[in-house]
Coordinates of C-alpha atoms in Angstrom, one line a residue:
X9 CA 4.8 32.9 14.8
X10 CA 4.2 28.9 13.8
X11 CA 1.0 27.8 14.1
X12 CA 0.5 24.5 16.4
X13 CA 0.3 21.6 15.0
X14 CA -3.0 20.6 16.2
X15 CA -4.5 23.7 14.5
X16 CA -2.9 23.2 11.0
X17 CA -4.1 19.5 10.9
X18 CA -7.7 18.9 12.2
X19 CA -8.1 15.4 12.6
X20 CA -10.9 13.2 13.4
X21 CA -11.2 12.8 17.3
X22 CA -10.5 9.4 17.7
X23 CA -7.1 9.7 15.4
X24 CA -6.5 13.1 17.0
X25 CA -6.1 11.0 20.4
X26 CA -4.4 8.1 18.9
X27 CA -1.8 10.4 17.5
X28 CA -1.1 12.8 20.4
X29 CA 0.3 9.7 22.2
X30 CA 2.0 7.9 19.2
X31 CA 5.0 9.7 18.0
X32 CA 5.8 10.2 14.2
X33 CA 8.4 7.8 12.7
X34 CA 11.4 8.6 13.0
X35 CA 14.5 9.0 9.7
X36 CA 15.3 5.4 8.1
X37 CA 19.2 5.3 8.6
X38 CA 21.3 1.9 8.2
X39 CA 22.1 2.7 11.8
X40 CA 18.3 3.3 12.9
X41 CA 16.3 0.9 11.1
X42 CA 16.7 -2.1 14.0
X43 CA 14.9 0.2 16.5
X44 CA 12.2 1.2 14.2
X45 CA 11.7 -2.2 13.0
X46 CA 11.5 -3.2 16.9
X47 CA 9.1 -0.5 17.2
X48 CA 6.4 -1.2 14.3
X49 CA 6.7 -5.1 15.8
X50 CA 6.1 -4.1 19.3
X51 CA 3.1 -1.7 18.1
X52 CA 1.7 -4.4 15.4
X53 CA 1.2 -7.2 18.2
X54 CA -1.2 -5.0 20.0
X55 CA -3.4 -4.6 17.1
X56 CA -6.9 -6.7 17.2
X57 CA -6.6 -9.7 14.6
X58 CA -9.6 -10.9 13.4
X59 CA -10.6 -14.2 13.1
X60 CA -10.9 -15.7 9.1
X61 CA -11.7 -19.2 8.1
X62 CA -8.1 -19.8 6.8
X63 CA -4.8 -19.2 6.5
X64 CA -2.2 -20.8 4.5
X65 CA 2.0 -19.8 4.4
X66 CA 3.7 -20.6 1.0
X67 CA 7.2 -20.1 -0.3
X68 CA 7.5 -18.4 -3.8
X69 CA 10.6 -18.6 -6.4
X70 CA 12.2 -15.0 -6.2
X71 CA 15.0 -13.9 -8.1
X72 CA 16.9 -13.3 -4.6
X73 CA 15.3 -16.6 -3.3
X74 CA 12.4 -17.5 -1.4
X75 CA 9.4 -15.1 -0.9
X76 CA 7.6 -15.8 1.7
X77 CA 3.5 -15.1 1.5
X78 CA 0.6 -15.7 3.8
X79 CA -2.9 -16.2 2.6
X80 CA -5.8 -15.2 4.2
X81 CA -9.5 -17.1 3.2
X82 CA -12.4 -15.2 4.2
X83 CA -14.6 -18.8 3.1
X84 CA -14.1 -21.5 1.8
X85 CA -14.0 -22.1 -2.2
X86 CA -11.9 -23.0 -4.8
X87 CA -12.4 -19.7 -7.4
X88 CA -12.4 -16.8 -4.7
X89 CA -10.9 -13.4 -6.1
X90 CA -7.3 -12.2 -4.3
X91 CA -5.6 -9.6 -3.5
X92 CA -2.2 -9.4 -3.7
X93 CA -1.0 -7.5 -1.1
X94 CA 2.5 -5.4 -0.2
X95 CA 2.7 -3.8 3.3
X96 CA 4.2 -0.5 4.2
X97 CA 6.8 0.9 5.9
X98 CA 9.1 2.8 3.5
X99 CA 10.4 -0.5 1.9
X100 CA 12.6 -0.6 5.0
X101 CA 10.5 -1.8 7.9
X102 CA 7.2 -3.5 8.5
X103 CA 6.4 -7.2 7.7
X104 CA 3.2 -9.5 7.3
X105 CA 3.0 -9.7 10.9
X106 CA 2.5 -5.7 10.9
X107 CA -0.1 -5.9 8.5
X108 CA -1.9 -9.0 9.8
X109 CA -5.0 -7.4 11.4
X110 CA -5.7 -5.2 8.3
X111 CA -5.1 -8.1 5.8
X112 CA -7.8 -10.3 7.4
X113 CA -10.0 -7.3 8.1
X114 CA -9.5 -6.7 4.1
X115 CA -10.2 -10.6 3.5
X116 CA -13.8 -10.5 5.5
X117 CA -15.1 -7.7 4.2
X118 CA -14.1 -7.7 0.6
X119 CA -14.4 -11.5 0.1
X120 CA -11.0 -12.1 -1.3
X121 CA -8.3 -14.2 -0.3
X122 CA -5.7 -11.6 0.6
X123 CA -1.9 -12.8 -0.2
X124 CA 0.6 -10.8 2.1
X125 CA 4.1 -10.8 0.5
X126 CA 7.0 -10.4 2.7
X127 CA 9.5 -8.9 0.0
X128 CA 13.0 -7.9 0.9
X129 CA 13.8 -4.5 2.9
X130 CA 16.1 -1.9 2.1
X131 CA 18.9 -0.9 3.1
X132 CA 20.0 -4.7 2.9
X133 CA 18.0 -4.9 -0.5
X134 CA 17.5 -1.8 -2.0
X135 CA 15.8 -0.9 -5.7
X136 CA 14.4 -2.9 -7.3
X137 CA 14.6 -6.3 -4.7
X138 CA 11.3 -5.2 -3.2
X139 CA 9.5 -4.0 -6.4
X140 CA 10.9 -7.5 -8.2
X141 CA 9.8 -9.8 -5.1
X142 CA 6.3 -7.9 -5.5
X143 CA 6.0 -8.7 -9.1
X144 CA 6.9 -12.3 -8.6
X145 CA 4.7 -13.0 -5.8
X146 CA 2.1 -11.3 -8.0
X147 CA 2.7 -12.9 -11.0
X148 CA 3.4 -16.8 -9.2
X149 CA -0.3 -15.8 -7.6
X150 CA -1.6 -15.9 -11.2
X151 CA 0.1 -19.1 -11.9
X152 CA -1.0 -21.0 -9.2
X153 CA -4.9 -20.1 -9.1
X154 CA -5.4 -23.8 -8.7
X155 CA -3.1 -23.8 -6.2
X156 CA -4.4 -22.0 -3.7
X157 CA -7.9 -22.0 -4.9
X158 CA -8.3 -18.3 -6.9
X159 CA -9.8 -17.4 -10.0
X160 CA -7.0 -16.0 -11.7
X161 CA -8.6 -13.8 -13.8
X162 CA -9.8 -11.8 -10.7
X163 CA -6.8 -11.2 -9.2
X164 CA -5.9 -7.6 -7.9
X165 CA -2.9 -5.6 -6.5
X166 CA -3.2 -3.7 -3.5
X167 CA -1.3 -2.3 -0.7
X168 CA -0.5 0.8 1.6
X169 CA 2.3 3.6 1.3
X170 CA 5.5 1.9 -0.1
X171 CA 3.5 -0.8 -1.1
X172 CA 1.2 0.8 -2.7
X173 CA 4.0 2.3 -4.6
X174 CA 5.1 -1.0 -5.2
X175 CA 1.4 -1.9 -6.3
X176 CA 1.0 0.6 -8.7
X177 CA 4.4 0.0 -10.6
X178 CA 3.4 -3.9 -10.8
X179 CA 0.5 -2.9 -13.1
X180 CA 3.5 -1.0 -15.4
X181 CA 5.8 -4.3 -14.7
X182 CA 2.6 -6.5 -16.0
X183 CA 2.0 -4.5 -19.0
X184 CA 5.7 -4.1 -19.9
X185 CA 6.6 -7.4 -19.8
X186 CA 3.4 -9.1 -21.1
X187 CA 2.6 -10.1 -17.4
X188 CA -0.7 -11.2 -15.9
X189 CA -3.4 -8.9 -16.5
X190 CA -4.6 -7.8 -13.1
X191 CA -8.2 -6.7 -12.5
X192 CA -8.1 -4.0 -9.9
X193 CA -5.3 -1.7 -8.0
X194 CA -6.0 -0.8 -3.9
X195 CA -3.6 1.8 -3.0
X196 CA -3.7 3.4 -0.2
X197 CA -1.8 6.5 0.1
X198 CA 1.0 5.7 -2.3
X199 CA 4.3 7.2 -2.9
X200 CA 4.3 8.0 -6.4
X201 CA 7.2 10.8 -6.7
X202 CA 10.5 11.1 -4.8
X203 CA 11.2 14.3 -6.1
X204 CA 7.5 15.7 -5.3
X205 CA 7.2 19.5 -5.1
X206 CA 3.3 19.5 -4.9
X207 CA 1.9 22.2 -2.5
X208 CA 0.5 19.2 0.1
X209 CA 3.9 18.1 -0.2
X210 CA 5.3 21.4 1.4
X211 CA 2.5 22.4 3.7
X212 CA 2.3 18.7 4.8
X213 CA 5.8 18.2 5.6
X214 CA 5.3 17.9 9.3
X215 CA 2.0 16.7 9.2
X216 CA 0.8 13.9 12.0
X217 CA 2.9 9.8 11.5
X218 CA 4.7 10.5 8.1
X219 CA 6.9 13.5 7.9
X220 CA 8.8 14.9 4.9
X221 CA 12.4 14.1 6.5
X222 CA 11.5 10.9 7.4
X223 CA 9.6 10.2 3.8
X224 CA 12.5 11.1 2.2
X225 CA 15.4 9.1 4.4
X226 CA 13.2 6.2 3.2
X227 CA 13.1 6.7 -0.4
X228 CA 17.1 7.5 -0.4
X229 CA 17.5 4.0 1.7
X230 CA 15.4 2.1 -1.2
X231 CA 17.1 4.0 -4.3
X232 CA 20.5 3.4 -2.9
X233 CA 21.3 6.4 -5.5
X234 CA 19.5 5.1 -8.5
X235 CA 17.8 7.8 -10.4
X236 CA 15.0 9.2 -8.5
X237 CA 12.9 10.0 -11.8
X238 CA 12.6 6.6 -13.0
X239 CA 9.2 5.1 -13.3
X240 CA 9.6 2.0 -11.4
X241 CA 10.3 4.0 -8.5
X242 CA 8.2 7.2 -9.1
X243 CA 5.6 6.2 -11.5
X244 CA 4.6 9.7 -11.9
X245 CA 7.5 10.2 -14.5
X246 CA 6.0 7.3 -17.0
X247 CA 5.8 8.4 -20.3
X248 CA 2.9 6.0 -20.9
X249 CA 0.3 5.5 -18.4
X250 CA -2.3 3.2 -20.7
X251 CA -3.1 -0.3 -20.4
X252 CA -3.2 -0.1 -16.5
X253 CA -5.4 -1.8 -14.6
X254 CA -8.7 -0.1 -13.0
X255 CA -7.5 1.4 -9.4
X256 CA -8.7 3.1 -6.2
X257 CA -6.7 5.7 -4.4
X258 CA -7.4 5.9 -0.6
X259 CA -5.8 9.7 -0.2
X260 CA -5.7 11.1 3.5
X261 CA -6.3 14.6 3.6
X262 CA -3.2 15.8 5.9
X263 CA -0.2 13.3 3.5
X264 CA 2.6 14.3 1.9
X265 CA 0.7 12.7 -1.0
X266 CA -2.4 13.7 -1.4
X267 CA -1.3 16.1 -4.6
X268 CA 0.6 13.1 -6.2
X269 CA -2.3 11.3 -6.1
X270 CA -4.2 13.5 -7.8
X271 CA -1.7 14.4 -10.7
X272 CA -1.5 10.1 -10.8
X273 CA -5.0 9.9 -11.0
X274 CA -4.6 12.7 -14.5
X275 CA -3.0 11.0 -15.7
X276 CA -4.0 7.6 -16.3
X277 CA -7.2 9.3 -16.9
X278 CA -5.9 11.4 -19.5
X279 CA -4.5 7.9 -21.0
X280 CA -8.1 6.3 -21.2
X281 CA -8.1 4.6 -17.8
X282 CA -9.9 4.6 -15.2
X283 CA -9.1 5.6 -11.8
X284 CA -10.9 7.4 -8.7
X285 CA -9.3 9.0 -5.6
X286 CA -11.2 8.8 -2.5
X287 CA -10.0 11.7 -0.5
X288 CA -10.9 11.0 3.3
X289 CA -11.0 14.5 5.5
X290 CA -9.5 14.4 9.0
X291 CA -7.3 11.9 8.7
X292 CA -3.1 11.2 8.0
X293 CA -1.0 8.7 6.8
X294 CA -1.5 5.0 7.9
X295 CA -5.2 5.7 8.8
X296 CA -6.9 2.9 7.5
X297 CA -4.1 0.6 9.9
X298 CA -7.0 2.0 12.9
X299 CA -10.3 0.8 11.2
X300 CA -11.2 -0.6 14.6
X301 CA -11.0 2.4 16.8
X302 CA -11.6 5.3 14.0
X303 CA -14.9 5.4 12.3
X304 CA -13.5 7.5 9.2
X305 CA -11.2 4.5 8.8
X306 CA -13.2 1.8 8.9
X307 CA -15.7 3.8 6.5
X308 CA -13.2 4.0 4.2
X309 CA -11.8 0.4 4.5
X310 CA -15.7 -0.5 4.1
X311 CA -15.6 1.8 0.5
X312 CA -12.2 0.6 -0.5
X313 CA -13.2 -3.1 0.0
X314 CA -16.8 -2.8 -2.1
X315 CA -14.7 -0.9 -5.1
X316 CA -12.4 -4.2 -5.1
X317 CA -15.3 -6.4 -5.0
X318 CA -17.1 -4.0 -7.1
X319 CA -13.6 -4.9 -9.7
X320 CA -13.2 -8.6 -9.3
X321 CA -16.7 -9.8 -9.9
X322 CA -18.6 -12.3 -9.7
X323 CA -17.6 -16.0 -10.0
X324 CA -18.2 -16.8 -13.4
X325 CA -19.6 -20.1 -12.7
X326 CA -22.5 -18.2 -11.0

């Protein structure tokens, strides 16, 4: 007899109830990915949005064109740290506009100027055209500190599910091609194997928002048959995990990834880096996206945000 799913995933009461009436997402098909991408819009515009005291859209050089960016100022200043930020959504749906609350909430209550990048989708772009718009955006950030008033020796990488993937592989991109050096990673429950065999993996497959089936139609729409093993898109098969910047690892209990993130964490330990996973009980994939209705979340948001701040410092200048 199968257990219910309600028993085999305790949630926190306030996600329990958000997640009984919001269906998981569905497979990522070339023939499906309008309707999801309808959907996440529809659900992102009634998210709360809070206010911050600026916000500026640029235009970056990408090596498939323009990539466009929105910054978010928490205060005015002309050294504030950033965050470089890529939204979720299994490289294939999602946008800034679905990630505009929690990029401002991020903003106010780290201190940073948060820099959303809108990098290409698969399956119109697949491997590496979001993981290379990433990078640029990243890298242009760095560039043009003056710009857009940053310090840009306290800039970060951050971002949830695929783009915390995309996140975590910048800091190899950085280090492998004598890149910016970044001062901080936020990822928050990132893919980090497409061949993942973990036990959470398994007993996780049908867990609440992100299920196995639909985990994996999304990494076969971004690798567009590329070799699942290679370390730009599962970093977990790097040979060499040193020289990587500081990072935190925002792990939901009940996700796919939970056991990736752990085996990550290992391993860039093991290397001589340093890296903690915050493992947050009660909760599923995308949780942080509800820090305004579920206390867990916005606890963890609140711990996420002081390690970043914690990471990029102090101005300098005093």
């Amino acid at each position: 007899m199968s257990v219910p799913e309600s028993e085999r995933f305790v949630l926190v009461p306030e996600l329990a109830r958000i997640m009984a009436v919001i269906p998981p997402l569905p497979e990522v098909t070339p023939e499906s990915v309008a309707a999801i991408r309808a959907r996440s819009d529809a659900a992102a515009a009634l998210q709360p949005r809070p206010e911050v005291h600026a916000l500026a859209d640029h235009v970056v050089p990408g090596p498939g064109g323009g990539i466009p960016v929105r910054v978010y100022y928490p205060a005015a200043g002309d050294r504030l740290p950033a965050l470089v930020f890529a939204h979720g959504g299994g490289w294939s749906i999602c946008s800034i506009e679905t990630h505009e609350g929690l990029c401002r909430e991020i903003a106010n209550r780290s201190g940073c100027a948060v820099v959303s990048v809108e990098y290409r989708l698969a399956p119109e772009h697949v491997f590496p055209a979001a993981l290379e718009d990433f990078y640029a955006a990243a890298a242009w950030v760095v560039e043009q500190a003056d710009l857009l008033g940053v310090d840009p020796d306290r800039v970060a990488l951050g971002g949830d599910s695929a783009g915390a993937n995309l996140a975590a592989v910048a800091g190899f991109m950085a280090r492998d091609r004598g890149g910016p050096r970044f001062a901080f990673q936020l990822l928050a429950y990132p893919g980090l194997d497409a061949l993942s065999e973990r036990p959470a993996t398994v007993a996780h497959a049908d867990a609440p928002m992100l299920k196995r089936s639909t985990s994996q139609s999304m990494w076969r729409a971004y690798a567009a048959g590329a070799d699942l093993r290679n370390p730009y898109l599962s970093p977990l098969y790097a040979e060499d995990f040193t020289g990587l910047p500081p990072a935190l690892i925002v792990a939901p209990q009940y996700d796919l990834n939970i056991d990736d993130a752990y085996a990550y964490a290992d391993k860039v330990e093991e290397a001589g880096g340093r890296i903690t996973v915050l493992e947050v009980k009660g909760t599923t994939h995308g949780f942080l996206s509800y820090y305004a209705r579920v206390p867990e979340a916005s606890d963890a948001l609140d711990h996420a945000c002081r390690a970043l701040r914690d990471a990029v410092g102090p101005d300098p200048r005093g």
